[in-house]
Coordinates of N, CA and C in Angstrom, one line a residue:
M1 N 0.8 -1.2 0.0 CA 0.0 0.0 0.0 C 0.9 1.2 0.0
M2 N 0.5 2.2 -0.8 CA 1.3 3.4 -0.8 C 1.2 4.2 0.5
T3 N 2.3 5.0 0.8 CA 2.3 5.7 2.0 C 1.1 6.7 2.2
N4 N 0.8 7.4 1.1 CA -0.4 8.3 1.2 C -1.6 7.6 1.5
E5 N -1.9 6.4 0.9 CA -3.1 5.6 1.2 C -3.0 5.2 2.7
H6 N -1.9 4.7 3.1 CA -1.7 4.3 4.5 C -2.0 5.4 5.5
D7 N -1.4 6.6 5.2 CA -1.6 7.7 6.0 C -3.1 8.1 6.1
A8 N -3.7 8.1 4.9 CA -5.2 8.5 4.9 C -6.0 7.5 5.7
L9 N -5.8 6.2 5.5 CA -6.5 5.2 6.3 C -6.3 5.4 7.8
E10 N -5.0 5.6 8.2 CA -4.7 5.8 9.6 C -5.4 7.0 10.1
L11 N -5.4 8.1 9.4 CA -6.1 9.3 9.8 C -7.6 9.1 10.0
W12 N -8.2 8.3 9.0 CA -9.6 8.0 9.1 C -9.9 7.2 10.3
A13 N -9.1 6.2 10.6 CA -9.3 5.4 11.8 C -9.2 6.2 13.1
T14 N -8.2 7.0 13.1 CA -7.9 7.9 14.3 C -9.1 8.8 14.6
N15 N -9.5 9.5 13.5 CA -10.7 10.4 13.7 C -11.9 9.7 14.1
R16 N -12.2 8.5 13.5 CA -13.3 7.7 13.9 C -13.3 7.3 15.4
R17 N -12.1 6.9 15.8 CA -11.9 6.6 17.2 C -12.2 7.8 18.2
K18 N -11.6 8.9 17.8 CA -11.8 10.1 18.6 C -13.2 10.5 18.7
R19 N -14.0 10.3 17.7 CA -15.5 10.6 17.7 C -16.2 9.6 18.6
L20 N -15.9 8.3 18.4 CA -16.7 7.3 19.0 C -16.3 6.9 20.5
E21 N -15.0 7.1 20.8 CA -14.6 6.6 22.1 C -15.3 7.2 23.3
P22 N -15.5 8.5 23.4 CA -16.2 9.1 24.5 C -17.6 8.6 24.7
I23 N -18.3 8.4 23.5 CA -19.7 8.0 23.5 C -19.7 6.5 24.0
I24 N -18.9 5.7 23.5 CA -18.9 4.3 23.9 C -18.5 4.1 25.4
R25 N -17.5 4.9 25.8 CA -17.1 4.8 27.2 C -18.2 5.2 28.2
A26 N -18.9 6.3 27.8 CA -20.0 6.7 28.6 C -21.1 5.7 28.7
R27 N -21.5 5.1 27.6 CA -22.5 4.0 27.6 C -22.1 2.8 28.4
F28 N -20.8 2.4 28.3 CA -20.4 1.3 29.1 C -20.4 1.6 30.6
K29 N -20.0 2.9 30.9 CA -20.1 3.3 32.3 C -21.5 3.3 32.9
E30 N -22.5 3.8 32.1 CA -23.9 3.8 32.5 C -24.3 2.4 32.8
R31 N -23.9 1.4 32.0 CA -24.3 0.0 32.2 C -23.4 -0.7 33.3
R32 N -22.5 0.0 33.9 CA -21.6 -0.5 34.9 C -20.7 -1.6 34.4
Q33 N -20.3 -1.5 33.1 CA -19.4 -2.4 32.6 C -18.0 -1.9 32.7
S34 N -17.0 -2.8 32.7 CA -15.6 -2.4 32.9 C -15.0 -1.5 31.8
D35 N -14.0 -0.8 32.2 CA -13.3 0.0 31.2 C -12.6 -0.9 30.2
H36 N -12.2 -2.0 30.7 CA -11.5 -3.0 29.8 C -12.4 -3.5 28.7
E37 N -13.7 -3.8 29.1 CA -14.7 -4.2 28.1 C -14.9 -3.1 27.1
A38 N -15.0 -1.8 27.5 CA -15.2 -0.7 26.6 C -14.0 -0.6 25.7
T39 N -12.8 -0.7 26.2 CA -11.6 -0.7 25.3 C -11.6 -1.7 24.2
A40 N -12.0 -3.0 24.6 CA -12.0 -4.1 23.7 C -13.1 -3.8 22.6
Y41 N -14.2 -3.3 23.0 CA -15.3 -3.0 22.1 C -14.9 -1.9 21.1
I42 N -14.2 -0.8 21.6 CA -13.8 0.3 20.8 C -12.8 -0.3 19.7
E43 N -11.9 -1.1 20.2 CA -10.9 -1.7 19.2 C -11.6 -2.5 18.1
D44 N -12.6 -3.3 18.5 CA -13.4 -4.1 17.5 C -14.1 -3.2 16.5
V45 N -14.7 -2.1 17.0 CA -15.5 -1.2 16.2 C -14.6 -0.5 15.2
C46 N -13.5 0.1 15.8 CA -12.7 0.9 14.9 C -11.9 0.1 13.9
W47 N -11.3 -1.0 14.3 CA -10.6 -1.8 13.4 C -11.5 -2.5 12.4
G48 N -12.6 -2.9 12.9 CA -13.6 -3.6 12.0 C -14.1 -2.6 10.9
S49 N -14.3 -1.4 11.3 CA -14.8 -0.4 10.3 C -13.6 -0.1 9.3
L50 N -12.4 -0.1 9.8 CA -11.3 0.2 8.9 C -11.1 -0.9 7.9
A51 N -11.3 -2.2 8.4 CA -11.2 -3.3 7.5 C -12.3 -3.2 6.4
E52 N -13.5 -2.9 6.8 CA -14.6 -2.7 5.8 C -14.3 -1.6 4.8
A53 N -13.7 -0.5 5.3 CA -13.4 0.6 4.4 C -12.3 0.2 3.4
I54 N -11.3 -0.5 3.9 CA -10.3 -1.0 3.0 C -10.8 -1.9 1.9
A55 N -11.7 -2.8 2.4 CA -12.3 -3.8 1.4 C -13.1 -3.1 0.4
G56 N -13.8 -2.0 0.8 CA -14.6 -1.2 -0.2 C -13.8 -0.5 -1.2
V57 N -12.7 0.1 -0.7 CA -11.7 0.7 -1.6 C -11.1 -0.2 -2.6
R58 N -10.8 -1.4 -2.1 CA -10.2 -2.4 -3.0 C -11.2 -2.9 -4.1
R59 N -12.4 -3.1 -3.7 CA -13.5 -3.4 -4.6 C -13.7 -2.4 -5.7
A60 N -13.7 -1.1 -5.3 CA -13.8 0.0 -6.2 C -12.7 0.1 -7.2
I61 N -11.5 -0.1 -6.7 CA -10.3 -0.1 -7.5 C -10.3 -1.2 -8.5
S62 N -10.8 -2.4 -8.0 CA -10.9 -3.6 -8.9 C -11.8 -3.3 -10.0
L63 N -13.0 -2.7 -9.7 CA -14.0 -2.5 -10.8 C -13.5 -1.5 -11.8
V64 N -12.8 -0.4 -11.3 CA -12.2 0.6 -12.2 C -11.1 0.0 -13.1
T65 N -10.2 -0.8 -12.5 CA -9.1 -1.3 -13.3 C -9.6 -2.4 -14.3
R66 N -10.7 -3.1 -14.0 CA -11.2 -4.1 -14.9 C -11.8 -3.4 -16.2
G67 N -12.4 -2.2 -15.9 CA -13.1 -1.5 -17.0 C -12.1 -0.8 -17.9
A68 N -10.8 -0.6 -17.4 CA -9.8 0.1 -18.2 C -9.2 -0.7 -19.3

């Protein structure tokens, strides 16, 4: 993967985590769940979303390059 693509995906994941983390931690605290559980959930959500985004980009690139 090119450095620019890697940087863009890393920035996307970081921004997503910054937006979601406080919300998720507050909900886990309301439910009296541990901070460890919240951290594990945040990791799953952020990395899972990143994996989906990468797969979508790869599909789009594949469609474009097939048509060329």
